[in-house]
Tab-separated table of C-alpha atoms and ligand atoms in Angstrom:
chain	number	residue	atom	x	y	z
A	1	MET	CA	-77.807	3.713	-98.535
A	2	THR	CA	-76.361	1.893	-101.486
A	3	ARG	CA	-72.631	1.574	-101.527
A	4	VAL	CA	-70.704	3.434	-104.235
A	5	THR	CA	-68.753	0.865	-106.235
A	6	GLU	CA	-67.733	2.895	-109.245
A	7	LEU	CA	-66.268	6.343	-109.493
A	8	THR	CA	-65.200	8.175	-112.646
A	9	ILE	CA	-62.867	11.092	-111.952
A	10	ARG	CA	-60.253	13.189	-113.709
A	11	ARG	CA	-56.972	11.308	-113.912
A	12	PRO	CA	-55.120	11.881	-110.617
A	13	ASP	CA	-51.638	13.379	-110.335
A	14	ASP	CA	-49.004	12.772	-107.700
A	15	TRP	CA	-47.694	16.061	-106.325
A	16	HIS	CA	-44.671	14.494	-104.562
A	17	ALA	CA	-42.825	11.409	-105.820
A	18	HIS	CA	-39.267	10.100	-105.619
A	19	LEU	CA	-38.606	8.205	-108.832
A	20	ARG	CA	-34.851	7.815	-108.208
A	21	ASP	CA	-32.429	7.000	-111.002
A	22	GLY	CA	-30.789	4.050	-112.791
A	23	ALA	CA	-32.074	0.556	-111.992
A	24	MET	CA	-34.501	1.835	-109.345
A	25	LEU	CA	-36.038	4.392	-111.722
A	26	ARG	CA	-36.464	1.715	-114.374
A	27	ALA	CA	-38.273	-0.509	-111.876
A	28	VAL	CA	-40.552	2.069	-110.213
A	29	ALA	CA	-41.483	4.562	-112.973
A	30	GLU	CA	-44.218	2.381	-114.442
A	31	TRP	CA	-45.974	2.111	-111.078
A	32	THR	CA	-46.387	5.850	-110.719
A	33	ALA	CA	-47.295	6.185	-114.418
A	34	ARG	CA	-49.961	3.508	-114.100
A	35	ASP	CA	-52.421	5.473	-111.959
A	36	PHE	CA	-51.144	9.044	-112.276
A	37	GLY	CA	-51.036	11.402	-115.244
A	38	ARG	CA	-48.280	13.630	-113.870
A	39	ALA	CA	-45.987	13.707	-110.875
A	40	ILE	CA	-43.848	16.308	-109.216
A	41	VAL	CA	-40.513	14.465	-109.345
A	42	MET	CA	-38.317	15.132	-106.340
A	43	PRO	CA	-34.712	16.172	-107.080
A	44	ASN	CA	-32.843	14.342	-104.268
A	45	VAL	CA	-31.107	11.865	-106.544
A	46	VAL	CA	-27.328	11.468	-106.474
A	47	PRO	CA	-25.974	13.959	-107.445
A	48	PRO	CA	-28.918	16.253	-106.700
A	49	VAL	CA	-30.739	18.038	-109.526
A	50	THR	CA	-29.598	21.604	-108.894
A	51	THR	CA	-29.829	23.147	-112.368
A	52	VAL	CA	-32.389	23.360	-115.157
A	53	ALA	CA	-29.926	21.552	-117.449
A	54	ALA	CA	-29.707	18.667	-114.948
A	55	ALA	CA	-33.495	18.650	-114.584
A	56	ASP	CA	-33.829	18.358	-118.351
A	57	ASP	CA	-31.445	15.385	-118.422
A	58	TYR	CA	-33.254	13.754	-115.515
A	59	ARG	CA	-36.610	14.346	-117.190
A	60	ARG	CA	-35.369	12.468	-120.270
A	61	ARG	CA	-34.167	9.572	-118.111
A	62	VAL	CA	-37.617	9.400	-116.509
A	63	LEU	CA	-39.326	9.415	-119.913
A	64	ASP	CA	-36.955	6.675	-121.120
A	65	ALA	CA	-37.882	4.515	-118.133
A	66	LEU	CA	-41.617	4.587	-118.905
A	67	PRO	CA	-43.426	1.762	-120.664
A	68	ALA	CA	-43.892	2.339	-124.407
A	69	GLY	CA	-46.924	4.504	-125.150
A	70	SER	CA	-47.176	5.983	-121.661
A	71	ALA	CA	-48.632	9.505	-121.585
A	72	PHE	CA	-47.174	10.207	-118.128
A	73	GLU	CA	-45.690	13.696	-117.751
A	74	PRO	CA	-42.893	14.229	-115.230
A	75	LEU	CA	-42.978	17.696	-113.649
A	76	MET	CA	-39.479	18.512	-112.552
A	77	THR	CA	-38.069	20.246	-109.480
A	78	LEU	CA	-34.775	21.882	-108.585
A	79	TYR	CA	-32.909	21.056	-105.408
A	80	LEU	CA	-32.298	24.309	-103.560
A	81	THR	CA	-28.737	24.778	-102.301
A	82	GLU	CA	-27.007	27.746	-100.787
A	83	SER	CA	-25.302	28.214	-104.177
A	84	THR	CA	-28.492	28.318	-106.283
A	85	THR	CA	-28.614	31.631	-108.170
A	86	PRO	CA	-31.620	33.869	-108.899
A	87	GLU	CA	-30.737	33.477	-112.614
A	88	GLU	CA	-31.319	29.723	-112.307
A	89	ILE	CA	-34.832	30.534	-111.061
A	90	ASP	CA	-35.456	32.636	-114.166
A	91	ARG	CA	-34.285	29.732	-116.332
A	92	ALA	CA	-36.538	27.355	-114.364
A	93	ALA	CA	-39.544	29.639	-114.719
A	94	SER	CA	-39.116	29.876	-118.481
A	95	SER	CA	-38.248	26.167	-118.982
A	96	GLY	CA	-41.854	25.019	-119.017
A	97	PHE	CA	-40.969	21.753	-117.250
A	98	VAL	CA	-39.585	22.862	-113.863
A	99	LYS	CA	-42.592	23.408	-111.641
A	100	ALA	CA	-41.108	23.783	-108.170
A	101	VAL	CA	-37.951	24.263	-106.169
A	102	LYS	CA	-37.447	21.927	-103.218
A	103	LEU	CA	-36.053	23.037	-99.906
A	104	PHE	CA	-34.483	20.276	-97.849
A	105	PRO	CA	-33.083	21.498	-94.539
A	106	ALA	CA	-29.539	20.036	-94.624
A	107	GLY	CA	-29.482	16.704	-92.805
A	108	ALA	CA	-33.270	16.407	-92.395
A	109	THR	CA	-33.823	13.368	-94.625
A	110	THR	CA	-32.474	11.085	-97.398
A	111	ASN	CA	-29.907	12.841	-99.644
A	112	SER	CA	-30.418	16.215	-97.998
A	113	GLU	CA	-26.731	16.878	-97.249
A	114	ASN	CA	-26.543	19.538	-99.961
A	115	GLY	CA	-29.645	21.285	-98.646
A	116	VAL	CA	-30.057	24.572	-96.847
A	117	ARG	CA	-28.349	25.274	-93.508
A	118	ASP	CA	-29.113	28.964	-93.232
A	119	ILE	CA	-32.306	30.283	-94.833
A	120	GLU	CA	-30.747	33.768	-94.926
A	121	ARG	CA	-28.394	32.574	-97.653
A	122	VAL	CA	-31.227	31.604	-100.001
A	123	MET	CA	-33.378	34.699	-99.474
A	124	PRO	CA	-32.382	36.329	-102.810
A	125	VAL	CA	-33.433	33.115	-104.583
A	126	LEU	CA	-36.719	32.900	-102.676
A	127	GLU	CA	-37.442	36.532	-103.491
A	128	ARG	CA	-36.923	35.812	-107.171
A	129	MET	CA	-39.233	32.795	-106.888
A	130	ALA	CA	-41.950	34.959	-105.348
A	131	VAL	CA	-41.696	37.341	-108.312
A	132	ALA	CA	-41.640	34.497	-110.854
A	133	GLY	CA	-44.566	32.689	-109.203
A	134	MET	CA	-42.400	29.567	-108.750
A	135	VAL	CA	-43.638	27.175	-106.042
A	136	LEU	CA	-41.364	26.422	-103.075
A	137	SER	CA	-41.844	22.864	-101.940
A	138	VAL	CA	-40.529	22.304	-98.419
A	139	HIS	CA	-39.500	19.311	-96.376
A	140	GLY	CA	-40.933	20.810	-93.207
A	141	GLU	CA	-38.700	19.446	-90.480
A	142	VAL	CA	-35.777	20.964	-88.628
A	143	ALA	CA	-32.653	18.806	-88.713
A	144	ASP	CA	-31.525	19.819	-85.212
A	145	PRO	CA	-30.716	16.585	-83.326
A	146	GLY	CA	-31.645	18.414	-80.119
A	147	VAL	CA	-35.297	18.583	-81.208
A	148	ASP	CA	-37.384	15.462	-80.573
A	149	VAL	CA	-38.055	13.680	-83.884
A	150	PHE	CA	-41.835	13.895	-83.291
A	151	ASP	CA	-41.627	17.670	-82.802
A	152	ARG	CA	-39.500	18.527	-85.816
A	153	GLU	CA	-42.423	19.521	-88.051
A	154	ALA	CA	-43.833	21.904	-85.453
A	155	ALA	CA	-40.360	23.338	-84.794
A	156	PHE	CA	-39.836	23.929	-88.506
A	157	ILE	CA	-43.134	25.784	-88.730
A	158	ASP	CA	-42.308	28.011	-85.764
A	159	LEU	CA	-38.640	28.607	-86.507
A	160	VAL	CA	-38.452	28.633	-90.313
A	161	LEU	CA	-41.778	28.573	-92.148
A	162	ASP	CA	-43.709	31.179	-90.217
A	163	PRO	CA	-40.884	33.753	-90.215
A	164	LEU	CA	-40.339	33.100	-93.946
A	165	ARG	CA	-44.022	33.596	-94.759
A	166	ARG	CA	-44.068	36.850	-92.812
A	167	ARG	CA	-41.077	38.125	-94.787
A	168	LEU	CA	-42.289	36.911	-98.144
A	169	PRO	CA	-46.074	36.503	-98.073
A	170	GLU	CA	-46.294	36.350	-101.889
A	171	LEU	CA	-44.146	33.193	-102.047
A	172	ARG	CA	-46.296	30.156	-102.827
A	173	ILE	CA	-45.284	27.281	-100.560
A	174	VAL	CA	-46.237	23.609	-100.231
A	175	LEU	CA	-45.614	22.123	-96.799
A	176	GLU	CA	-44.877	18.626	-98.084
A	177	HIS	CA	-46.233	15.499	-96.426
A	178	VAL	CA	-47.907	17.237	-93.485
A	179	THR	CA	-48.102	14.795	-90.563
A	180	SER	CA	-49.224	16.658	-87.467
A	181	ALA	CA	-52.337	18.334	-86.090
A	182	TYR	CA	-50.096	21.340	-85.525
A	183	GLY	CA	-49.093	21.420	-89.202
A	184	VAL	CA	-52.676	21.033	-90.415
A	185	GLY	CA	-53.809	23.801	-88.066
A	186	TYR	CA	-51.036	26.057	-89.300
A	187	VAL	CA	-52.045	25.593	-92.945
A	188	LEU	CA	-55.686	26.242	-92.045
A	189	SER	CA	-54.705	29.474	-90.326
A	190	ALA	CA	-52.722	30.721	-93.335
A	191	GLY	CA	-53.862	32.327	-96.560
A	192	ARG	CA	-54.062	30.833	-100.031
A	193	ASN	CA	-50.322	30.938	-100.731
A	194	LEU	CA	-49.701	28.029	-98.380
A	195	ALA	CA	-50.816	24.484	-99.169
A	196	ALA	CA	-49.851	21.032	-97.932
A	197	SER	CA	-49.485	17.666	-99.584
A	198	ILE	CA	-50.700	14.538	-97.789
A	199	THR	CA	-49.407	10.981	-98.251
A	200	PRO	CA	-51.418	7.734	-98.219
A	201	HIS	CA	-49.317	6.366	-95.375
A	202	HIS	CA	-49.918	9.344	-93.106
A	203	LEU	CA	-53.664	8.812	-93.612
A	204	VAL	CA	-53.233	5.281	-92.271
A	205	LEU	CA	-50.247	4.950	-89.931
A	206	THR	CA	-49.444	6.142	-86.464
A	207	ARG	CA	-46.145	5.667	-84.669
A	208	SER	CA	-47.530	2.497	-83.090
A	209	HIS	CA	-47.495	0.834	-86.510
A	210	ILE	CA	-43.744	1.416	-86.634
A	211	LEU	CA	-42.876	0.610	-83.057
A	212	SER	CA	-45.230	-2.039	-81.716
A	213	GLY	CA	-45.499	-5.756	-82.395
A	214	GLY	CA	-41.879	-5.682	-83.549
A	215	LEU	CA	-40.057	-2.919	-85.375
A	216	HIS	CA	-41.497	-2.220	-88.838
A	217	PRO	CA	-38.849	-0.638	-91.055
A	218	HIS	CA	-41.200	-0.479	-94.050
A	219	TYR	CA	-43.425	1.941	-92.108
A	220	TYR	CA	-40.501	4.250	-91.361
A	221	CYS	CA	-40.338	7.477	-93.304
A	222	LEU	CA	-39.696	11.136	-92.652
A	223	PRO	CA	-41.523	12.997	-91.334
A	224	VAL	CA	-42.190	10.008	-89.079
A	225	ALA	CA	-45.853	9.042	-88.523
A	226	LYS	CA	-47.189	10.633	-85.352
A	227	GLY	CA	-50.020	9.927	-82.887
A	228	PRO	CA	-53.721	9.144	-83.411
A	229	GLU	CA	-54.814	12.780	-82.961
A	230	ASP	CA	-52.376	13.827	-85.647
A	231	ARG	CA	-53.595	11.144	-88.014
A	232	ARG	CA	-57.174	12.288	-87.361
A	233	ALA	CA	-56.279	15.867	-88.246
A	234	VAL	CA	-54.485	14.793	-91.440
A	235	ARG	CA	-57.439	12.608	-92.499
A	236	ARG	CA	-59.920	15.356	-91.783
A	237	ALA	CA	-57.900	17.817	-93.864
A	238	ALA	CA	-57.612	15.368	-96.775
A	239	VAL	CA	-61.338	14.631	-97.015
A	240	SER	CA	-62.433	18.207	-96.303
A	241	GLY	CA	-62.369	19.378	-99.907
A	242	ASP	CA	-60.269	22.379	-98.804
A	243	PRO	CA	-58.129	23.084	-101.901
A	244	ARG	CA	-55.067	23.750	-99.749
A	245	PHE	CA	-54.683	20.016	-99.047
A	246	PHE	CA	-53.864	17.704	-101.923
A	247	PHE	CA	-52.372	14.313	-102.660
A	248	GLY	CA	-48.611	13.754	-102.799
A	249	SER	CA	-47.611	10.114	-102.320
A	250	ASP	CA	-44.023	10.703	-101.159
A	251	SER	CA	-43.415	7.281	-102.693
A	252	ALA	CA	-39.749	6.866	-101.744
A	253	PRO	CA	-38.309	3.475	-102.707
A	254	HIS	CA	-35.229	2.065	-101.045
A	255	LEU	CA	-33.843	-1.437	-101.556
A	256	ASP	CA	-35.044	-3.825	-98.842
A	257	ALA	CA	-31.387	-4.296	-97.927
A	258	ALA	CA	-31.183	-0.581	-97.078
A	259	LYS	CA	-34.452	-0.597	-95.085
A	260	GLU	CA	-33.838	-3.799	-93.146
A	261	ARG	CA	-30.538	-3.000	-91.470
A	262	ALA	CA	-29.366	-1.418	-88.227
A	263	THR	CA	-29.782	2.129	-89.546
A	264	GLY	CA	-32.661	1.591	-91.969
A	265	SER	CA	-33.320	4.280	-94.577
A	266	ALA	CA	-36.367	6.537	-94.310
A	267	GLY	CA	-38.919	6.233	-97.108
A	268	ILE	CA	-41.983	4.169	-98.019
A	269	PHE	CA	-42.535	2.808	-101.528
A	270	ASN	CA	-46.260	3.168	-102.054
A	271	ALA	CA	-46.748	3.860	-105.773
A	272	PRO	CA	-48.526	0.509	-106.435
A	273	THR	CA	-51.018	0.920	-103.566
A	274	ALA	CA	-51.284	4.696	-103.104
A	275	LEU	CA	-54.474	5.438	-105.012
A	276	ALA	CA	-56.335	2.347	-103.781
A	277	CYS	CA	-55.343	3.204	-100.256
A	278	VAL	CA	-56.520	6.818	-100.497
A	279	ALA	CA	-59.816	5.727	-102.088
A	280	GLN	CA	-60.391	3.342	-99.216
A	281	VAL	CA	-59.717	6.028	-96.607
A	282	PHE	CA	-62.175	8.377	-98.332
A	283	GLU	CA	-64.738	5.568	-98.421
A	284	GLU	CA	-64.236	4.894	-94.704
A	285	GLU	CA	-64.697	8.589	-93.990
A	286	GLY	CA	-67.875	8.651	-96.108
A	287	ARG	CA	-66.307	11.277	-98.375
A	288	LEU	CA	-65.787	9.580	-101.742
A	289	ASP	CA	-67.444	12.687	-103.183
A	290	LYS	CA	-64.250	14.618	-102.286
A	291	LEU	CA	-61.759	12.117	-103.711
A	292	GLU	CA	-61.476	13.826	-107.103
A	293	THR	CA	-60.849	17.202	-105.448
A	294	PHE	CA	-58.010	15.713	-103.384
A	295	VAL	CA	-56.249	13.607	-106.019
A	296	ALA	CA	-57.014	15.436	-109.262
A	297	LEU	CA	-58.222	19.033	-108.832
A	298	SER	CA	-56.608	20.881	-105.915
A	299	GLY	CA	-52.991	20.067	-106.850
A	300	PRO	CA	-53.158	21.434	-110.396
A	301	ALA	CA	-55.047	24.490	-109.154
A	302	PHE	CA	-52.259	25.326	-106.697
A	303	TYR	CA	-49.588	24.809	-109.355
A	304	ASN	CA	-51.570	26.940	-111.834
A	305	LEU	CA	-52.040	23.997	-114.169
A	306	LEU	CA	-55.167	22.597	-115.720
A	307	ALA	CA	-56.639	19.448	-114.236
A	308	SER	CA	-56.196	16.387	-116.431
A	309	SER	CA	-58.509	16.262	-119.410
A	310	SER	CA	-58.669	12.451	-119.263
A	311	ARG	CA	-60.669	10.395	-116.825
A	312	ILE	CA	-60.241	7.113	-115.010
A	313	THR	CA	-62.787	4.814	-113.459
A	314	LEU	CA	-62.134	3.402	-110.026
A	315	ARG	CA	-64.068	0.264	-109.274
A	316	ARG	CA	-64.630	-1.334	-105.904
A	317	ARG	CA	-64.093	-5.066	-106.105
A	318	GLU	CA	-65.899	-7.416	-103.756
A	319	GLN	CA	-62.712	-9.431	-103.316
A	320	PRO	CA	-59.506	-7.694	-102.233
A	321	VAL	CA	-57.299	-6.800	-105.190
A	322	ALA	CA	-53.944	-8.525	-105.599
A	323	ILE	CA	-51.043	-6.297	-104.637
A	324	PRO	CA	-47.404	-7.348	-105.001
A	325	ASP	CA	-45.555	-7.663	-101.670
A	326	ARG	CA	-42.426	-6.384	-103.355
A	327	ILE	CA	-41.183	-5.419	-106.761
A	328	MET	CA	-37.881	-6.433	-108.253
A	329	THR	CA	-35.120	-4.105	-109.403
A	330	ALA	CA	-31.822	-5.112	-111.014
A	331	ASP	CA	-30.228	-4.433	-107.596
A	332	GLY	CA	-32.695	-6.326	-105.414
A	333	PRO	CA	-36.281	-6.238	-104.100
A	334	VAL	CA	-38.247	-3.235	-102.813
A	335	THR	CA	-41.158	-3.836	-100.439
A	336	VAL	CA	-44.486	-2.229	-101.372
A	337	PHE	CA	-46.477	-0.273	-98.780
A	338	ASP	CA	-49.049	-2.540	-97.156
A	339	PRO	CA	-51.602	-0.431	-95.278
A	340	GLY	CA	-52.476	-3.409	-93.094
A	341	PHE	CA	-55.985	-3.864	-94.492
A	342	PRO	CA	-57.189	-5.435	-97.741
A	343	LEU	CA	-57.532	-3.020	-100.653
A	344	HIS	CA	-60.692	-3.122	-102.746
A	345	TRP	CA	-60.384	-0.193	-105.153
A	346	ARG	CA	-58.727	-0.517	-108.495
A	347	VAL	CA	-58.383	1.600	-111.603
A	348	GLU	CA	-60.299	-0.021	-114.389
A	349	VAL	CA	-58.113	-0.898	-117.341
A	350	PRO	CA	-59.609	0.067	-120.721
A	351	ASP	CA	-60.753	-2.810	-122.932
A	352	GLY	CA	-58.029	-4.346	-125.013
A	353	GLN	CA	-55.235	-3.458	-122.594
A	354	ASP	CA	-53.600	-6.004	-120.363
A	355	GLU	CA	-54.466	-5.830	-116.735
A	356	LYS	CA	-51.331	-5.693	-114.630
A	357	THR	CA	-50.835	-9.058	-112.971
A	358	PHE	CA	-48.384	-9.956	-110.253
B	402	NCD	C1	-37.509	10.512	-98.838
B	402	NCD	C2	-36.472	9.789	-99.678
B	402	NCD	O1	-36.177	8.630	-99.373
B	402	NCD	O2	-35.991	10.364	-100.656
B	402	NCD	N1	-37.687	9.802	-97.605
B	402	NCD	C3	-38.763	9.865	-96.784
B	402	NCD	O3	-38.720	9.256	-95.712
B	402	NCD	N2	-39.849	10.516	-97.118
B	402	NCD	C4	-37.092	11.914	-98.652
B	402	NCD	C5	-38.178	12.779	-98.069
B	402	NCD	O4	-39.137	13.116	-98.759
B	402	NCD	O5	-38.076	13.099	-96.879
B	403	ZN	ZN1	-40.362	13.072	-100.187
């Protein structure tokens, strides 16, 4: 069989990205905008984006941080708190630029302190979202310190997500960054109102990457990578072509100084390598024919948006492509996700444009 070395697909989107703010935003925005046409921009900046007015301001800051001429479209999200009102959901639904509301269980991850402690208190808002057709994007982990960190996704499904879906089956939910065989199985068992995003790093890493051969802070994120059976299930779901599983990078930059300390922050910055990494996984699995579905078709379909009308060409280079080890921000360096194997796929740059060099 001849090897596929060129693939033209609709321009991919990233259905879960942390672009941050200030100096970090200015350093990372171009990396997401390089390969992706749109991204669902997570609202856990400081202070969190809790209103449509704040989302509009943040959207402008993102647009300002893009390279001149970029056609990248940020799709905004609201950070759900116990004070969010149903009227704010109506404003979000009619804004045209807010595409989801994000539920962070309070204390589950980076900047989640203002998140939800008691789901009961947000039920009126979730009911309004179900009526408005607004997507609920969930960080699917319980924050209970009594639950083992590797079991927090499963516990969230049993204790929060499943009861919620039974109460409000019309609510459209994305279980973000699914990491476990249990989570994948749960999505498969559900109807079409539940989907899951999948990150490049959870297609590649297991907990051994974090914990053996020295401690690897740049492989630490939440939900934490799990065991080989879990990774297998996540890979199988990604390459299956099932429209309920789509790409969301969860690119989550932190300064190296914040990662490489006693209590290192959770989050992997993968925007520069995400697409190449996913392409390589699909190649390894012999499913390059499903890559477009995963990165460019299933996400927009779930969000009731059209797939991109533009196309990109991915080319497989014989020699590994050059990837920066880290990028620089005004506040210090940020290490780029290294999957631990050479990357060969690269988006072809149209004639006349400069190829990004490092
Ligand atoms: C994210 C971050 O840093 O904002 N961290 C992470 O480990 N994924 C938050 C999140 O998505 O959990
Ligand atoms: Zn995230």
